[in-house]
CSV table of C-alpha atoms and ligand atoms in Angstrom, one decimal:
chain,number,residue,atom,x,y,z
A,9,MET,CA,99.5,97.9,61.8
A,10,THR,CA,103.0,96.4,62.1
A,11,GLY,CA,105.9,98.7,62.0
A,12,PRO,CA,107.6,101.0,61.8
A,13,PHE,CA,108.9,100.4,65.3
A,14,ASP,CA,111.3,102.2,67.6
A,15,LEU,CA,112.6,98.9,68.6
A,16,LEU,CA,112.0,95.3,67.4
A,17,VAL,CA,113.0,92.5,69.7
A,18,GLY,CA,113.1,89.4,67.6
A,19,PRO,CA,113.6,86.8,66.7
A,20,ILE,CA,113.0,85.6,70.3
A,21,GLY,CA,113.8,81.9,70.9
A,22,CYS,CA,110.9,81.6,73.4
A,23,LEU,CA,108.5,84.5,74.0
A,24,VAL,CA,106.4,84.2,77.2
A,25,PRO,CA,103.9,87.1,77.0
A,26,CYS,CA,101.9,86.2,80.3
A,27,ASP,CA,99.0,87.8,78.5
A,28,ALA,CA,95.5,86.8,79.7
A,29,PRO,CA,92.5,88.4,81.4
A,30,ALA,CA,93.6,89.3,85.0
A,31,PRO,CA,93.6,87.7,87.5
A,32,ARG,CA,94.7,84.3,86.4
A,33,THR,CA,93.3,81.7,88.9
A,34,GLY,CA,92.7,78.0,89.5
A,35,PRO,CA,93.8,75.4,86.9
A,36,ALA,CA,94.5,78.1,84.3
A,37,LEU,CA,97.6,79.0,86.3
A,38,ARG,CA,99.2,75.7,85.1
A,39,ASP,CA,99.0,76.9,81.5
A,40,LEU,CA,101.6,79.4,80.5
A,41,PRO,CA,101.5,79.9,76.7
A,42,THR,CA,104.8,80.4,74.9
A,43,ILE,CA,105.5,81.6,71.3
A,44,PRO,CA,108.6,80.0,69.7
A,45,ASN,CA,110.4,82.3,67.3
A,46,GLY,CA,108.4,85.3,68.6
A,47,ALA,CA,108.8,89.1,68.4
A,48,VAL,CA,107.9,92.2,70.3
A,49,GLY,CA,107.6,95.5,68.4
A,50,ILE,CA,107.8,98.7,70.4
A,51,ARG,CA,106.6,102.1,69.5
A,52,GLY,CA,106.3,105.2,71.8
A,53,GLY,CA,107.4,103.1,74.8
A,54,LEU,CA,104.5,100.7,74.4
A,55,VAL,CA,104.0,97.2,72.9
A,56,ALA,CA,102.8,97.7,69.3
A,57,TYR,CA,103.2,94.1,68.2
A,58,MET,CA,103.5,90.8,70.0
A,59,GLY,CA,103.4,87.5,68.1
A,60,PRO,CA,105.4,85.3,65.6
A,61,TYR,CA,108.6,86.9,64.3
A,62,GLU,CA,107.8,85.9,60.7
A,63,GLU,CA,105.0,88.5,60.5
A,64,VAL,CA,107.3,91.4,61.2
A,65,ALA,CA,110.6,90.0,59.9
A,66,GLY,CA,110.9,92.7,57.2
A,67,ALA,CA,109.3,95.6,59.2
A,68,GLU,CA,111.1,98.9,59.5
A,69,SER,CA,112.6,99.6,62.9
A,70,LYS,CA,115.0,102.1,64.3
A,71,ALA,CA,116.7,99.4,66.4
A,72,ASN,CA,116.8,95.6,66.5
A,73,VAL,CA,117.6,93.1,69.2
A,74,ASP,CA,118.3,89.5,68.3
A,75,ALA,CA,117.2,87.2,71.2
A,76,SER,CA,117.0,84.1,69.1
A,77,ARG,CA,118.7,82.0,71.8
A,78,GLN,CA,117.0,83.6,74.7
A,79,THR,CA,113.7,83.7,76.6
A,80,VAL,CA,111.7,86.9,76.9
A,81,LEU,CA,109.2,87.6,79.7
A,82,PRO,CA,107.5,90.8,80.8
A,83,GLY,CA,109.4,92.8,83.4
A,84,PHE,CA,108.7,91.3,86.8
A,85,VAL,CA,106.3,93.1,89.2
A,86,ASP,CA,107.0,93.0,93.0
A,87,PRO,CA,103.8,93.9,94.8
A,88,HIS,CA,105.2,94.2,98.4
A,89,THR,CA,108.4,95.9,99.4
A,90,HIS,CA,109.5,98.1,102.3
A,91,ILE,CA,111.9,100.4,100.6
A,92,PRO,CA,113.1,103.1,101.4
A,93,PHE,CA,115.0,102.1,104.6
A,94,LEU,CA,118.3,102.8,106.2
A,95,GLY,CA,120.4,101.2,108.9
A,96,ASP,CA,122.0,97.8,109.5
A,97,ARG,CA,120.1,95.1,111.3
A,98,SER,CA,122.5,92.3,110.5
A,99,ALA,CA,123.0,91.7,114.3
A,100,GLU,CA,119.4,90.6,114.5
A,101,LEU,CA,120.1,87.8,112.1
A,102,VAL,CA,122.4,86.3,114.7
A,103,LEU,CA,119.8,86.9,117.5
A,104,ARG,CA,117.2,85.1,115.5
A,105,LEU,CA,119.5,82.2,114.8
A,106,GLN,CA,120.1,82.0,118.5
A,107,GLY,CA,116.4,81.6,119.1
A,108,LYS,CA,114.9,85.1,119.6
A,109,THR,CA,111.7,85.7,117.6
A,110,TYR,CA,111.1,88.6,115.3
A,111,MET,CA,108.5,90.0,117.7
A,112,ASP,CA,110.9,89.6,120.8
A,113,ILE,CA,113.5,91.7,119.0
A,114,GLY,CA,110.9,94.3,118.1
A,115,ARG,CA,109.6,94.5,121.7
A,116,ALA,CA,113.2,95.0,123.0
A,117,GLY,CA,113.5,98.2,120.8
A,118,GLY,CA,115.2,96.5,117.8
A,119,GLY,CA,113.4,95.5,114.7
A,120,ILE,CA,111.0,98.0,113.1
A,121,LEU,CA,111.9,100.6,115.7
A,122,SER,CA,115.6,100.5,115.0
A,123,THR,CA,114.9,101.2,111.3
A,124,MET,CA,112.4,103.9,112.4
A,125,ARG,CA,115.2,105.7,114.3
A,126,ALA,CA,117.5,105.5,111.2
A,127,VAL,CA,114.8,106.8,108.9
A,128,ARG,CA,113.6,109.6,111.2
A,129,ASN,CA,117.2,110.9,111.4
A,130,ALA,CA,117.9,110.6,107.7
A,131,SER,CA,117.7,113.5,105.2
A,132,LYS,CA,115.5,113.1,102.2
A,133,GLY,CA,118.6,113.0,100.1
A,134,SER,CA,120.2,110.1,101.9
A,135,LEU,CA,116.9,108.2,102.0
A,136,LEU,CA,116.5,108.7,98.2
A,137,GLU,CA,120.1,107.5,97.6
A,138,ALA,CA,119.4,104.3,99.7
A,139,ALA,CA,116.2,103.7,97.8
A,140,ARG,CA,117.9,104.1,94.4
A,141,GLY,CA,120.5,101.6,95.5
A,142,THR,CA,117.9,99.0,96.4
A,143,ALA,CA,115.8,99.7,93.3
A,144,ALA,CA,118.9,99.2,91.2
A,145,ARG,CA,119.3,95.7,92.8
A,146,PHE,CA,115.7,95.0,92.0
A,147,LEU,CA,116.4,96.0,88.4
A,148,SER,CA,119.3,93.6,88.2
A,149,HIS,CA,116.8,90.8,89.0
A,150,GLY,CA,114.3,91.9,86.3
A,151,VAL,CA,111.9,93.9,88.4
A,152,THR,CA,110.5,96.8,86.4
A,153,THR,CA,107.5,97.6,88.7
A,154,LEU,CA,107.5,97.6,92.4
A,155,GLU,CA,105.2,98.6,95.2
A,156,ALA,CA,107.0,100.3,98.1
A,157,LYS,CA,105.7,101.3,101.5
A,158,SER,CA,106.3,104.0,104.1
A,159,GLY,CA,106.1,102.6,107.6
A,160,TYR,CA,109.5,103.4,109.1
A,161,GLY,CA,108.7,107.0,109.9
A,162,LEU,CA,105.8,106.4,112.2
A,163,SER,CA,105.1,110.2,112.5
A,164,VAL,CA,103.2,112.4,110.1
A,165,GLU,CA,106.4,114.2,109.1
A,166,SER,CA,108.6,111.1,108.6
A,167,GLU,CA,105.9,109.0,106.9
A,168,ILE,CA,105.4,111.8,104.4
A,169,LYS,CA,109.2,112.1,103.9
A,170,GLN,CA,109.3,108.4,102.9
A,171,LEU,CA,106.4,108.8,100.5
A,172,GLU,CA,107.9,111.9,98.9
A,173,VAL,CA,111.1,109.9,98.4
A,174,LEU,CA,109.1,107.1,96.7
A,175,GLY,CA,107.5,109.7,94.4
A,176,GLU,CA,111.0,111.0,93.4
A,177,LEU,CA,112.2,107.4,92.9
A,178,GLY,CA,109.5,106.7,90.4
A,179,ASP,CA,109.8,110.0,88.6
A,180,SER,CA,113.6,109.8,88.2
A,181,GLY,CA,114.3,106.1,87.9
A,182,PRO,CA,113.8,103.4,85.3
A,183,GLN,CA,111.1,101.5,87.3
A,184,THR,CA,107.4,102.1,87.9
A,185,VAL,CA,107.0,102.7,91.7
A,186,ILE,CA,103.6,102.3,93.3
A,187,PRO,CA,103.5,103.9,96.8
A,188,THR,CA,101.6,102.7,99.8
A,189,CYS,CA,101.1,104.4,103.1
A,190,LEU,CA,101.9,102.0,106.0
A,191,GLY,CA,101.8,104.4,108.9
A,192,ALA,CA,100.2,101.5,110.7
A,193,HIS,CA,103.3,99.4,110.7
A,194,PHE,CA,104.1,99.6,114.4
A,195,VAL,CA,103.1,101.9,117.4
A,196,PRO,CA,106.0,104.3,117.8
A,197,PRO,CA,107.6,104.7,121.3
A,198,GLU,CA,105.9,108.1,122.1
A,199,PHE,CA,102.5,106.4,121.8
A,200,LYS,CA,103.5,103.2,123.7
A,201,ASP,CA,101.0,103.8,126.4
A,202,ASP,CA,98.4,105.3,124.1
A,203,PRO,CA,98.1,103.2,120.9
A,204,GLY,CA,94.6,104.6,120.4
A,205,GLY,CA,96.1,108.0,120.2
A,206,TYR,CA,98.4,106.9,117.4
A,207,VAL,CA,95.5,105.4,115.5
A,208,ASP,CA,93.8,108.8,115.9
A,209,LEU,CA,96.8,110.5,114.5
A,210,LEU,CA,96.8,108.2,111.5
A,211,CYS,CA,93.1,108.7,110.8
A,212,ASP,CA,92.8,112.4,111.5
A,213,ARG,CA,96.1,113.7,110.2
A,214,LEU,CA,98.4,111.4,108.2
A,215,LEU,CA,95.9,109.7,105.9
A,216,PRO,CA,94.0,112.9,105.0
A,217,GLU,CA,97.3,114.6,104.2
A,218,VAL,CA,98.6,111.6,102.1
A,219,ALA,CA,95.3,111.5,100.2
A,220,ARG,CA,95.1,115.3,99.7
A,221,ARG,CA,98.6,115.3,98.2
A,222,GLY,CA,98.2,112.1,96.2
A,223,LEU,CA,101.3,110.6,97.8
A,224,ALA,CA,100.0,107.0,97.9
A,225,LYS,CA,97.7,104.7,96.0
A,226,PHE,CA,97.2,102.2,98.9
A,227,CYS,CA,96.7,102.2,102.7
A,228,ASP,CA,98.2,99.2,104.4
A,229,VAL,CA,98.1,98.0,108.0
A,230,PHE,CA,100.3,95.4,109.9
A,231,CYS,CA,97.4,93.6,111.6
A,232,GLU,CA,99.2,91.3,114.1
A,233,GLU,CA,99.5,90.5,117.8
A,234,GLY,CA,101.8,93.2,119.1
A,235,ALA,CA,101.2,95.6,116.1
A,236,PHE,CA,97.6,96.6,115.3
A,237,THR,CA,94.4,94.8,116.4
A,238,ILE,CA,91.5,93.9,114.1
A,239,GLU,CA,89.4,96.8,115.4
A,240,GLN,CA,92.2,99.3,114.9
A,241,SER,CA,93.0,97.8,111.4
A,242,ARG,CA,89.4,98.1,110.3
A,243,ARG,CA,89.2,101.7,111.4
A,244,ILE,CA,92.4,102.7,109.6
A,245,LEU,CA,91.6,100.8,106.4
A,246,LEU,CA,88.0,102.1,106.2
A,247,LYS,CA,89.3,105.7,106.8
A,248,GLY,CA,91.8,105.2,104.0
A,249,LYS,CA,89.2,103.8,101.7
A,250,GLU,CA,86.9,106.8,102.4
A,251,LEU,CA,89.8,109.1,101.4
A,252,GLY,CA,90.3,107.1,98.1
A,253,LEU,CA,93.3,105.0,99.3
A,254,LEU,CA,92.7,101.4,98.3
A,255,PRO,CA,93.1,98.9,101.3
A,256,ARG,CA,95.7,96.2,101.5
A,257,ILE,CA,96.8,94.4,104.7
A,258,HIS,CA,99.6,92.4,106.3
A,259,ALA,CA,97.4,89.6,107.6
A,260,ASP,CA,97.8,86.4,109.7
A,261,GLU,CA,101.5,86.3,109.3
A,262,ILE,CA,102.5,85.0,112.8
A,263,GLU,CA,99.1,84.4,114.4
A,264,ASP,CA,95.6,83.8,112.9
A,265,THR,CA,94.1,87.1,114.1
A,266,GLY,CA,91.3,87.1,111.6
A,267,GLY,CA,93.2,89.4,109.2
A,268,ALA,CA,92.1,87.5,106.1
A,269,ALA,CA,88.4,87.8,107.0
A,270,LEU,CA,88.9,91.5,107.6
A,271,ALA,CA,90.5,91.9,104.2
A,272,ALA,CA,87.4,90.3,102.7
A,273,GLU,CA,85.1,92.5,104.8
A,274,VAL,CA,86.7,95.8,103.9
A,275,GLY,CA,87.1,94.9,100.2
A,276,ALA,CA,90.9,94.9,100.4
A,277,VAL,CA,92.8,94.6,97.0
A,278,SER,CA,95.2,92.2,98.6
A,279,ALA,CA,96.0,90.4,101.9
A,280,ASP,CA,99.7,89.6,102.3
A,281,HIS,CA,101.8,87.0,104.2
A,282,LEU,CA,99.0,84.6,105.4
A,283,MET,CA,101.3,81.9,106.9
A,284,ALA,CA,98.8,81.3,109.8
A,285,VAL,CA,95.6,81.9,107.8
A,286,SER,CA,92.5,79.7,108.7
A,287,ASP,CA,90.5,77.8,106.2
A,288,ALA,CA,87.6,80.2,106.9
A,289,GLY,CA,89.9,83.1,106.1
A,290,ILE,CA,90.8,81.5,102.7
A,291,GLU,CA,87.2,81.0,101.8
A,292,ALA,CA,86.3,84.6,102.8
A,293,MET,CA,89.1,85.9,100.6
A,294,ALA,CA,88.1,83.7,97.7
A,295,ARG,CA,84.5,84.9,97.9
A,296,ALA,CA,85.5,88.5,98.0
A,297,GLY,CA,88.1,88.2,95.3
A,298,VAL,CA,91.0,89.4,97.5
A,299,CYS,CA,94.4,88.6,96.1
A,300,ALA,CA,96.6,86.4,98.3
A,301,THR,CA,100.1,87.9,98.1
A,302,LEU,CA,102.5,85.3,99.5
A,303,LEU,CA,106.0,86.1,100.7
A,304,PRO,CA,107.9,82.8,101.0
A,305,GLY,CA,111.2,84.7,101.5
A,306,THR,CA,109.9,85.7,104.9
A,307,SER,CA,109.2,82.0,105.8
A,308,PHE,CA,112.7,81.1,104.6
A,309,TYR,CA,114.5,83.9,106.4
A,310,LEU,CA,112.6,83.6,109.7
A,311,ARG,CA,112.7,79.8,109.4
A,312,LYS,CA,108.9,79.6,109.7
A,313,GLY,CA,106.2,77.5,108.0
A,314,TYR,CA,105.1,78.4,104.5
A,315,ALA,CA,101.6,79.8,103.6
A,316,PRO,CA,99.1,77.3,102.3
A,317,ALA,CA,99.5,78.3,98.7
A,318,ARG,CA,97.8,75.2,97.2
A,319,LYS,CA,94.7,75.9,99.3
A,320,PHE,CA,94.5,79.4,97.9
A,321,VAL,CA,94.8,78.1,94.3
A,322,GLU,CA,92.2,75.4,94.9
A,323,ALA,CA,89.8,78.0,96.4
A,324,GLY,CA,90.1,80.1,93.2
A,325,CYS,CA,91.9,83.0,94.9
A,326,PRO,CA,94.3,85.0,92.8
A,327,ILE,CA,97.8,84.6,94.1
A,328,ALA,CA,100.9,86.8,93.7
A,329,LEU,CA,104.4,86.4,95.0
A,330,SER,CA,106.7,89.1,96.5
A,331,THR,CA,110.1,89.6,98.1
A,332,ASP,CA,108.7,91.5,101.1
A,333,CYS,CA,112.1,93.3,100.8
A,334,ASN,CA,112.8,94.8,104.2
A,335,PRO,CA,115.8,95.0,106.5
A,336,GLY,CA,114.5,92.6,109.2
A,337,SER,CA,112.4,89.6,108.0
A,338,SER,CA,113.3,89.2,104.3
A,339,TYR,CA,116.2,91.2,102.9
A,340,SER,CA,116.1,90.2,99.3
A,341,THR,CA,115.6,92.0,95.9
A,342,ASN,CA,115.8,88.7,94.0
A,343,LEU,CA,112.2,88.0,92.8
A,344,LEU,CA,113.2,85.0,90.8
A,345,HIS,CA,114.7,83.5,93.9
A,346,ILE,CA,111.3,84.2,95.6
A,347,ALA,CA,109.5,82.4,92.8
A,348,THR,CA,111.9,79.5,93.3
A,349,LEU,CA,110.9,79.4,96.9
A,350,GLY,CA,107.3,79.6,95.7
A,351,VAL,CA,108.0,76.3,93.9
A,352,PHE,CA,110.1,74.5,96.5
A,353,GLY,CA,108.6,76.0,99.6
A,354,LEU,CA,105.0,76.8,98.7
A,355,GLY,CA,104.5,73.8,96.3
A,356,LEU,CA,103.6,75.9,93.3
A,357,MET,CA,104.4,74.7,89.7
A,358,PRO,CA,106.9,76.9,87.8
A,359,GLU,CA,104.1,78.2,85.6
A,360,GLU,CA,102.0,79.2,88.6
A,361,ALA,CA,105.0,81.0,90.2
A,362,LEU,CA,105.6,83.0,86.9
A,363,TRP,CA,102.0,84.2,86.7
A,364,ALA,CA,102.4,85.2,90.3
A,365,ILE,CA,105.3,87.6,89.6
A,366,THR,CA,103.9,89.0,86.4
A,367,LEU,CA,100.2,89.4,85.5
A,368,ASN,CA,98.8,88.5,88.9
A,369,ALA,CA,101.4,90.7,90.8
A,370,ALA,CA,100.2,93.6,88.6
A,371,TYR,CA,96.6,92.7,89.5
A,372,ALA,CA,97.5,92.8,93.2
A,373,LEU,CA,98.5,96.5,92.5
A,374,ARG,CA,95.6,97.2,90.2
A,375,GLU,CA,98.1,98.0,87.5
A,376,HIS,CA,97.3,95.0,85.2
A,377,ASP,CA,96.0,97.3,82.5
A,378,ARG,CA,99.5,98.9,82.2
A,379,VAL,CA,102.1,96.3,83.3
A,380,GLY,CA,102.7,92.6,84.1
A,381,SER,CA,102.2,91.2,80.6
A,382,LEU,CA,103.3,91.8,77.0
A,383,ALA,CA,100.2,92.9,75.2
A,384,ILE,CA,99.5,95.6,72.6
A,385,GLY,CA,99.1,99.0,74.3
A,386,LYS,CA,100.9,98.0,77.5
A,387,ARG,CA,104.2,99.4,78.7
A,388,ALA,CA,107.1,97.8,76.9
A,389,ASP,CA,108.7,96.4,80.1
A,390,LEU,CA,110.5,93.2,79.2
A,391,CYS,CA,113.5,91.1,80.2
A,392,VAL,CA,115.8,88.9,78.1
A,393,TRP,CA,116.8,85.8,80.0
A,394,ASP,CA,119.7,83.6,78.8
A,395,VAL,CA,117.7,80.4,79.1
A,396,PRO,CA,116.0,78.2,76.4
A,397,SER,CA,112.7,78.1,78.2
A,398,PRO,CA,110.9,79.4,81.3
A,399,LEU,CA,111.4,76.1,83.1
A,400,HIS,CA,115.2,76.7,83.0
A,401,LEU,CA,114.6,79.7,85.3
A,402,PHE,CA,114.0,77.1,88.0
A,403,TYR,CA,116.0,74.1,86.8
A,404,PRO,CA,119.4,75.5,87.7
A,405,TYR,CA,118.6,77.5,90.8
A,406,GLY,CA,120.2,80.4,92.7
A,407,GLU,CA,121.6,81.8,89.4
A,408,ASN,CA,120.8,85.1,87.6
A,409,PRO,CA,120.6,84.5,83.9
A,410,LEU,CA,119.2,88.0,83.2
A,411,ARG,CA,120.8,89.5,80.1
A,412,ALA,CA,118.9,92.7,79.4
A,413,VAL,CA,116.1,94.8,80.8
A,414,PHE,CA,113.9,97.2,78.8
A,415,SER,CA,111.6,99.6,80.6
A,416,GLY,CA,109.1,101.6,78.6
A,417,GLY,CA,110.9,100.4,75.5
A,418,ARG,CA,114.2,101.8,76.7
A,419,ARG,CA,117.2,99.6,77.5
A,420,VAL,CA,118.0,100.2,81.1
A,421,LEU,CA,120.3,97.2,81.8
A,422,GLY,CA,122.7,95.0,80.0
A,423,GLY,CA,123.2,94.1,76.4
A,424,VAL,CA,122.3,91.3,74.1
B,510,ZN,ZN1,105.5,93.8,104.7
């Protein structure tokens, strides 16, 4: 059935539905089908038609948007962010430029612990206000779905406070928010001499409470030298899994600690960062179907090497891209800029980078049945870009040609 629609977006100069079975892997990532002179018909907040405009040109619709000179893509999906946070760590930028490492700054009481202090002292209201501000910036870059993590509370009470804020952010804002419990982000100062005691607290108190109250979909761990060991990470991820929280992991970011292999072993949905991953880790992830979520903004901002993205593609691993938006190692909400770094830093083709922030990013959150592509029955999350083709999102760079954003069929930004 075509029409009547609540909203008909069309004609569209270049429609890029990003619609395919998820995940998209290997050589298929080079193929990004487009529909010239396309249309998207929306009813009840969902896509009711997607295809050539001529088939719905005369259809009844309560509202129409003419995008005949623009390119329309699904709303972008960011599968790895650290909002909500508070505080100002701009001084660390200077320390890093002077040669201090991210982990040096953390060990000296800055880094994650400085954000922890700000978050612990914050009211829920001020945390929500900060999260809304960051989410609005994501929206201005076309992000309509974002994963967001706790991990700056590092106590049962403050981790839950962060997750409650994320629940409210999703309920009251224009974006779909997928919450993750990252209690295992760093060992807090009160457990400095007893990290095992903190792991006990996570497994015996925090994760059961989070699962019982349905506050998170995922359980995540920062598995890294100086954060959590492989053994601790395994225990936390398996405990989360037993409670119904899907595992994902910060793996092999700074050192190859075997995080990628652990991701494969525990059946993680995604392993993220992977700048120092071994070839054996890549093979293990490919065999187990773990998504490689790559965060080139972190490489750029920390002035480090980039993850071996081409090896992941060649191994047949699903790849996704994300901002890693956080106040220390990658403070950006601009997912298109990250996709640009995916091209110029990771060596991806523009088509590969676009799959990695749409359908595959949704797959990395196990939300691909709902978001990440324009297909009948999915949420009508779409962005109108003032460019003639998707290649022009990369050809001029550092620009923001976004004209309008629709979330669930509702205009939430801009006009056309
Ligand atoms: Zn992270």
